[in-house]
Amino acid sequence: MTDYHVHLPVAAQDSVQDFVDMAVRAEELGYDFVWLPETWGRDAVTVMTSIAHATEEIGIGSSIMNVYSRSPALLAQTAATLQEVSDGRFRLGIGPSGPAVIEGWHGIDFGNPLRRTREYVDIVKMVLEGKELDYDGEYFNLSGFRLRCDPPEPRPKVDAAGMGPKAVELAGRFADGWHAILFTPEAMRDRLEDFDRGVEMGDGDRSEQDVTLSLTCAALDDGERARHLTKQHSAFYVGAMGTYYRDSLARQGYEDEAHDIAANWMNGDREAALDVFTDEMLDDFTAAGTPERAREELAKFAAIDGVDNISVGFPRAASREEIHETLDALAPDQR
C-alpha cells in the first residue's frame, strides 16, 4: 500500500511559521511524512526543528540536503540531533544537487557526484551507529571522530536522491531508500529496475528500503490555473536548473522537447518554453487540474509497483491558499 507524503514548497514562504503551519495541517489530514528541500532560502535544519516541536506523529525529513556544503560528519551530527528533537521521526535525504548550485553558489568543485554521495552515505551511517570513524575514501580520509552523545535510537534512515541509472543503482546498493522526481510512470518502472539491482548488489532487504516519488501537484477548483502553475514549475526545472532535469526528460522520450524548453528559457522566452510543455507531457510528470482530475493522475503514479511513497509537492508560484487547497484535496481520506 502506498503512503502519502508532503514535499513542502521549494519556493520561499513569508515566514518559517508558514512551513510549520503546512506540516501541522498535513499531520491533521493524515499524511505520513513531510519532506523539506534546502535550496537558497531558509536552511532546512532550523525549519525541520521548528516542525518537530509543533507536531507529534508525522515523519520529518530532508529532500534533499546536498553532499557538499556540510561535511559528512557534521551532517551525521545534524541527523542525530534532529532524530532526538523529533522523538525518532527523522529521515535524512541527501544528494549531489548540480554544478550550477555547488560550484556557482558554494564554490566547491562538483567532481564525481556519485562517488561523493556514496562516501557520504557510508560515513553518515557509521557515525549514526556510534562507530569511531576510520574511513579511507576518494574524497574523505577520516579518523578519530565519534559522537560525544549516545547514538540515536533508532538510527535515522539515510536516503539518496538520483535521476540517472547509475545514481539510482547507487541508492539501492548503499542507502536506505531512493528519492525520485520528474519521472513518467514508464520511466519510473525502468529506474525501479536499477534500484532493485542495486539492492541485490548490496545484499540489501528491499522490504526495508523505501522508494519515494515527489510529484508536483495542483488540485484547484480553477483547473486551468492549476495546470498553468504546474506547467510553469516543470518548465523552470528543465530550463533553469542545470542539465540534470533536461537530460532526464530526454532519456524519457522527450529529447526534442527538453532541448527546446531549455533553449527558449535561456533565451528569455518563457512563454515559448511553456508552449513546448504539452498537456500530454504535463500528465506524464504531474498531477494537476480540478481536484477530481488531480486525484486521478495521482492514483496513476501510486499504482506503480515498487513505489512505496508518493510525496505531494507544489508549484513554485502557488500561493499559500492554493497550497492548502491542494493539501486538502489530495489528502489520504479524499482518495
Short mmCIF file of C-alpha atoms in Angstrom, two decimals:
data_model
loop_
_atom_site.label_atom_id
_atom_site.label_comp_id
_atom_site.label_asym_id
_atom_site.label_seq_id
_atom_site.Cartn_x
_atom_site.Cartn_y
_atom_site.Cartn_z
CA MET A 1 0.00 0.00 0.00
CA THR A 2 1.33 3.41 -0.97
CA ASP A 3 1.85 6.01 1.75
CA TYR A 4 1.20 9.67 1.03
CA HIS A 5 3.75 12.31 1.96
CA VAL A 6 4.08 16.06 1.50
CA HIS A 7 7.03 17.74 -0.18
CA LEU A 8 6.99 21.22 1.31
CA PRO A 9 7.39 24.12 -1.13
CA VAL A 10 10.74 24.86 -2.75
CA ALA A 11 9.66 28.49 -3.10
CA ALA A 12 10.29 30.97 -0.32
CA GLN A 13 7.38 31.48 2.08
CA ASP A 14 6.67 34.58 4.12
CA SER A 15 7.95 33.01 7.32
CA VAL A 16 9.19 29.82 8.95
CA GLN A 17 5.75 29.60 10.54
CA ASP A 18 4.22 29.10 7.08
CA PHE A 19 6.19 25.86 6.69
CA VAL A 20 5.23 24.82 10.21
CA ASP A 21 1.54 25.50 9.52
CA MET A 22 1.67 23.36 6.36
CA ALA A 23 3.27 20.49 8.28
CA VAL A 24 0.70 20.74 11.08
CA ARG A 25 -2.10 20.74 8.50
CA ALA A 26 -0.55 17.72 6.75
CA GLU A 27 -0.48 15.85 10.06
CA GLU A 28 -4.14 16.71 10.71
CA LEU A 29 -5.08 15.46 7.23
CA GLY A 30 -3.42 12.09 7.71
CA TYR A 31 -0.28 12.43 5.58
CA ASP A 32 2.51 10.17 6.82
CA PHE A 33 5.57 12.35 6.26
CA VAL A 34 6.72 15.86 5.38
CA TRP A 35 9.90 16.45 3.38
CA LEU A 36 11.70 19.77 3.27
CA PRO A 37 14.01 20.80 0.44
CA GLU A 38 17.02 23.02 1.05
CA THR A 39 17.57 25.44 -1.81
CA TRP A 40 18.54 29.09 -1.44
CA GLY A 41 16.11 30.27 1.20
CA ARG A 42 15.89 29.30 4.83
CA ASP A 43 18.15 26.50 5.99
CA ALA A 44 16.41 23.15 6.34
CA VAL A 45 17.71 22.29 9.82
CA THR A 46 16.11 25.24 11.61
CA VAL A 47 12.81 24.76 9.81
CA MET A 48 12.70 21.00 10.47
CA THR A 49 13.45 21.63 14.16
CA SER A 50 10.52 24.05 14.31
CA ILE A 51 8.27 21.48 12.63
CA ALA A 52 9.39 18.77 15.05
CA HIS A 53 8.40 20.90 18.04
CA ALA A 54 4.99 21.74 16.54
CA THR A 55 3.96 18.20 15.52
CA GLU A 56 3.58 14.87 17.30
CA GLU A 57 3.34 11.98 14.86
CA ILE A 58 4.16 12.92 11.28
CA GLY A 59 7.58 11.91 9.97
CA ILE A 60 10.06 14.65 9.10
CA GLY A 61 12.88 14.52 6.56
CA SER A 62 15.16 16.44 4.23
CA SER A 63 14.70 16.07 0.49
CA ILE A 64 17.31 16.93 -0.19
CA MET A 65 20.37 18.30 1.64
CA ASN A 66 23.36 18.44 -0.67
CA VAL A 67 26.58 16.50 -0.09
CA TYR A 68 28.92 19.46 -0.46
CA SER A 69 28.01 22.39 1.78
CA ARG A 70 28.24 20.35 5.01
CA SER A 71 30.89 17.78 5.87
CA PRO A 72 29.62 14.19 6.28
CA ALA A 73 30.47 14.21 10.00
CA LEU A 74 28.53 17.44 10.52
CA LEU A 75 25.61 16.08 8.52
CA ALA A 76 25.60 12.99 10.73
CA GLN A 77 25.62 15.15 13.87
CA THR A 78 22.71 17.11 12.43
CA ALA A 79 20.77 13.92 11.69
CA ALA A 80 21.40 12.61 15.20
CA THR A 81 20.16 15.85 16.75
CA LEU A 82 17.07 16.02 14.55
CA GLN A 83 16.27 12.42 15.46
CA GLU A 84 16.43 13.45 19.12
CA VAL A 85 14.27 16.57 18.85
CA SER A 86 11.69 14.76 16.71
CA ASP A 87 11.46 11.76 19.08
CA GLY A 88 12.60 9.32 16.40
CA ARG A 89 10.63 10.70 13.43
CA PHE A 90 13.53 11.94 11.29
CA ARG A 91 14.82 10.57 7.97
CA LEU A 92 17.79 12.06 6.11
CA GLY A 93 17.58 12.57 2.36
CA ILE A 94 20.80 13.60 0.63
CA GLY A 95 22.03 14.05 -2.92
CA PRO A 96 24.57 15.90 -5.05
CA SER A 97 22.37 18.72 -6.45
CA GLY A 98 24.15 20.09 -9.55
CA PRO A 99 27.18 22.13 -10.63
CA ALA A 100 25.18 25.35 -11.03
CA VAL A 101 24.38 25.23 -7.31
CA ILE A 102 27.52 23.59 -5.92
CA GLU A 103 30.13 25.46 -7.94
CA GLY A 104 28.20 28.67 -8.59
CA TRP A 105 26.80 29.21 -5.09
CA HIS A 106 29.06 27.25 -2.75
CA GLY A 107 32.36 27.49 -4.65
CA ILE A 108 33.14 23.77 -4.43
CA ASP A 109 34.34 21.56 -7.30
CA PHE A 110 31.47 19.29 -8.33
CA GLY A 111 33.85 16.44 -9.18
CA ASN A 112 32.38 12.93 -9.16
CA PRO A 113 28.94 13.33 -7.56
CA LEU A 114 28.15 9.61 -7.45
CA ARG A 115 31.32 8.70 -5.57
CA ARG A 116 30.88 11.61 -3.21
CA THR A 117 27.28 10.65 -2.44
CA ARG A 118 28.31 7.06 -1.77
CA GLU A 119 31.03 8.23 0.68
CA TYR A 120 28.54 10.49 2.48
CA VAL A 121 26.10 7.62 2.90
CA ASP A 122 28.87 5.38 4.27
CA ILE A 123 30.25 7.95 6.70
CA VAL A 124 26.90 9.24 7.95
CA LYS A 125 25.73 5.69 8.68
CA MET A 126 28.95 4.89 10.57
CA VAL A 127 28.61 7.97 12.76
CA LEU A 128 24.91 7.39 13.45
CA GLU A 129 25.68 3.83 14.51
CA GLY A 130 28.05 5.19 17.16
CA LYS A 131 31.22 3.93 15.46
CA GLU A 132 34.55 5.73 15.53
CA LEU A 133 35.44 6.91 12.05
CA ASP A 134 38.24 5.13 10.25
CA TYR A 135 37.45 5.85 6.62
CA ASP A 136 39.70 5.83 3.58
CA GLY A 137 37.87 7.12 0.52
CA GLU A 138 38.49 9.08 -2.64
CA TYR A 139 37.17 12.31 -1.13
CA PHE A 140 37.41 11.70 2.59
CA ASN A 141 40.17 10.22 4.73
CA LEU A 142 38.85 10.44 8.26
CA SER A 143 39.85 9.05 11.63
CA GLY A 144 39.11 9.63 15.28
CA PHE A 145 35.64 11.22 15.04
CA ARG A 146 32.88 9.73 17.15
CA LEU A 147 29.63 11.11 18.53
CA ARG A 148 30.12 12.50 22.00
CA CYS A 149 26.48 11.78 22.80
CA ASP A 150 24.78 8.40 22.59
CA PRO A 151 23.91 7.40 19.03
CA PRO A 152 20.22 7.89 18.20
CA GLU A 153 17.77 5.03 18.60
CA PRO A 154 16.58 4.08 16.13
CA ARG A 155 19.25 5.14 13.66
CA PRO A 156 17.74 7.60 11.17
CA LYS A 157 17.39 6.14 7.71
CA VAL A 158 19.64 7.69 5.06
CA ASP A 159 18.11 8.07 1.58
CA ALA A 160 19.81 9.18 -1.63
CA ALA A 161 18.30 11.16 -4.49
CA GLY A 162 19.12 10.29 -8.10
CA MET A 163 17.84 10.52 -11.65
CA GLY A 164 20.18 8.52 -13.88
CA PRO A 165 20.53 4.72 -13.89
CA LYS A 166 23.85 4.65 -12.00
CA ALA A 167 22.69 7.13 -9.38
CA VAL A 168 19.55 5.08 -8.72
CA GLU A 169 21.54 1.85 -8.58
CA LEU A 170 23.83 3.52 -6.02
CA ALA A 171 20.83 4.43 -3.87
CA GLY A 172 19.67 0.82 -3.88
CA ARG A 173 23.11 -0.55 -3.11
CA PHE A 174 24.25 1.77 -0.32
CA ALA A 175 21.34 3.85 1.00
CA ASP A 176 18.14 3.06 2.86
CA GLY A 177 15.95 4.47 0.12
CA TRP A 178 15.70 6.46 -3.09
CA HIS A 179 14.09 9.84 -3.78
CA ALA A 180 12.80 10.32 -7.33
CA ILE A 181 11.45 13.38 -9.11
CA LEU A 182 10.21 14.28 -12.61
CA PHE A 183 9.54 10.77 -13.93
CA THR A 184 6.86 9.38 -16.20
CA PRO A 185 5.24 6.16 -14.96
CA GLU A 186 7.06 4.17 -17.64
CA ALA A 187 10.44 5.69 -16.82
CA MET A 188 9.81 5.20 -13.12
CA ARG A 189 9.39 1.48 -13.73
CA ASP A 190 12.71 1.40 -15.62
CA ARG A 191 14.55 3.17 -12.81
CA LEU A 192 12.97 0.85 -10.24
CA GLU A 193 14.78 -1.99 -12.02
CA ASP A 194 18.03 -0.10 -11.45
CA PHE A 195 17.17 0.41 -7.80
CA ASP A 196 16.31 -3.25 -7.27
CA ARG A 197 19.55 -4.28 -8.98
CA GLY A 198 21.45 -2.05 -6.57
CA VAL A 199 19.64 -3.60 -3.60
CA GLU A 200 20.68 -7.04 -4.83
CA MET A 201 24.30 -5.93 -5.36
CA GLY A 202 24.42 -4.58 -1.82
CA ASP A 203 22.77 -7.67 -0.31
CA GLY A 204 20.02 -5.40 0.99
CA ASP A 205 16.46 -6.13 2.02
CA ARG A 206 14.08 -4.44 -0.43
CA SER A 207 11.25 -4.58 2.11
CA GLU A 208 13.35 -2.33 4.37
CA GLN A 209 14.22 0.20 1.65
CA ASP A 210 11.78 2.92 0.58
CA VAL A 211 11.20 4.50 -2.82
CA THR A 212 9.68 7.96 -2.59
CA LEU A 213 8.42 9.75 -5.71
CA SER A 214 7.96 13.51 -5.40
CA LEU A 215 5.18 14.68 -7.68
CA THR A 216 4.33 18.28 -8.50
CA CYS A 217 0.62 18.68 -7.80
CA ALA A 218 -2.04 21.35 -8.01
CA ALA A 219 -5.66 20.49 -7.24
CA LEU A 220 -7.78 23.62 -7.55
CA ASP A 221 -11.37 24.43 -8.38
CA ASP A 222 -9.82 26.52 -11.14
CA GLY A 223 -8.36 23.59 -13.04
CA GLU A 224 -6.78 25.72 -15.76
CA ARG A 225 -4.92 27.77 -13.17
CA ALA A 226 -3.68 24.55 -11.54
CA ARG A 227 -2.30 23.23 -14.82
CA HIS A 228 -0.68 26.54 -15.75
CA LEU A 229 1.10 26.72 -12.37
CA THR A 230 2.34 23.16 -12.72
CA LYS A 231 3.48 23.64 -16.32
CA GLN A 232 5.36 26.80 -15.31
CA HIS A 233 7.06 24.93 -12.45
CA SER A 234 8.10 22.00 -14.64
CA ALA A 235 9.47 24.24 -17.41
CA PHE A 236 11.51 26.16 -14.83
CA TYR A 237 13.23 22.97 -13.65
CA VAL A 238 14.03 21.84 -17.17
CA GLY A 239 15.11 25.28 -18.36
CA ALA A 240 16.79 26.88 -15.37
CA MET A 241 18.13 24.22 -13.01
CA GLY A 242 21.17 22.94 -14.89
CA THR A 243 21.26 19.94 -17.20
CA TYR A 244 20.09 17.12 -14.92
CA TYR A 245 16.36 17.61 -15.37
CA ARG A 246 16.76 18.30 -19.09
CA ASP A 247 18.82 15.13 -19.54
CA SER A 248 16.33 13.11 -17.52
CA LEU A 249 13.47 14.37 -19.67
CA ALA A 250 15.42 13.44 -22.81
CA ARG A 251 16.05 9.90 -21.51
CA GLN A 252 12.29 9.50 -21.07
CA GLY A 253 11.44 10.08 -24.72
CA TYR A 254 11.17 13.86 -24.74
CA GLU A 255 14.61 14.77 -26.08
CA ASP A 256 13.49 17.41 -28.60
CA GLU A 257 11.07 18.97 -26.14
CA ALA A 258 13.70 19.07 -23.38
CA HIS A 259 16.20 20.93 -25.56
CA ASP A 260 13.53 23.30 -26.90
CA ILE A 261 12.32 24.15 -23.39
CA ALA A 262 15.88 24.79 -22.21
CA ALA A 263 16.79 26.88 -25.26
CA ASN A 264 13.68 29.06 -25.02
CA TRP A 265 14.13 29.52 -21.28
CA MET A 266 17.79 30.55 -21.63
CA ASN A 267 16.83 32.98 -24.40
CA GLY A 268 14.32 34.62 -22.09
CA ASP A 269 11.22 33.43 -23.96
CA ARG A 270 9.38 31.82 -21.06
CA GLU A 271 6.05 31.62 -22.89
CA ALA A 272 7.64 29.68 -25.74
CA ALA A 273 9.15 27.30 -23.19
CA LEU A 274 5.73 26.74 -21.64
CA ASP A 275 4.17 26.14 -25.05
CA VAL A 276 6.59 23.24 -25.63
CA PHE A 277 5.38 21.60 -22.40
CA THR A 278 2.24 19.98 -23.80
CA ASP A 279 -0.76 18.72 -21.86
CA GLU A 280 0.39 15.16 -22.61
CA MET A 281 3.76 15.87 -21.02
CA LEU A 282 2.10 17.51 -18.04
CA ASP A 283 0.00 14.40 -17.39
CA ASP A 284 3.14 12.27 -17.75
CA PHE A 285 5.01 14.10 -14.98
CA THR A 286 2.50 15.79 -12.65
CA ALA A 287 -0.98 15.61 -11.10
CA ALA A 288 -2.76 18.85 -11.91
CA GLY A 289 -6.21 20.20 -12.63
CA THR A 290 -9.50 20.15 -10.78
CA PRO A 291 -9.44 18.10 -7.57
CA GLU A 292 -11.08 15.16 -9.35
CA ARG A 293 -8.60 15.19 -12.23
CA ALA A 294 -5.59 15.67 -9.93
CA ARG A 295 -6.68 12.71 -7.79
CA GLU A 296 -6.97 10.55 -10.91
CA GLU A 297 -3.47 11.49 -12.05
CA LEU A 298 -2.07 10.93 -8.56
CA ALA A 299 -3.59 7.45 -8.47
CA LYS A 300 -1.81 6.58 -11.73
CA PHE A 301 1.57 7.14 -10.07
CA ALA A 302 0.56 5.50 -6.79
CA ALA A 303 -0.31 2.33 -8.72
CA ILE A 304 3.29 1.82 -9.87
CA ASP A 305 4.55 -1.40 -8.32
CA GLY A 306 7.63 -0.65 -6.22
CA VAL A 307 6.78 2.95 -5.33
CA ASP A 308 6.35 3.00 -1.57
CA ASN A 309 5.54 6.67 -1.06
CA ILE A 310 4.05 9.44 -3.18
CA SER A 311 5.09 12.89 -1.99
CA VAL A 312 2.68 15.69 -2.92
CA GLY A 313 4.66 18.75 -3.97
CA PHE A 314 3.57 22.20 -5.13
CA PRO A 315 4.37 24.60 -7.98
CA ARG A 316 6.81 27.40 -7.20
CA ALA A 317 4.26 30.13 -7.94
CA ALA A 318 1.39 28.62 -5.96
CA SER A 319 0.03 30.89 -3.26
CA ARG A 320 -0.28 29.81 0.34
CA GLU A 321 -4.02 29.41 -0.17
CA GLU A 322 -3.50 27.27 -3.29
CA ILE A 323 -1.04 25.05 -1.42
CA HIS A 324 -3.56 24.47 1.35
CA GLU A 325 -6.35 23.85 -1.17
CA THR A 326 -4.20 21.18 -2.85
CA LEU A 327 -3.23 19.66 0.51
CA ASP A 328 -6.90 19.31 1.43
CA ALA A 329 -8.00 17.97 -1.96
CA LEU A 330 -5.31 15.26 -2.14
CA ALA A 331 -5.40 14.21 1.50
CA PRO A 332 -5.43 10.44 2.10
CA ASP A 333 -9.05 10.43 3.21
CA GLN A 334 -10.11 12.11 -0.06
CA ARG A 335 -8.93 9.26 -2.29
#
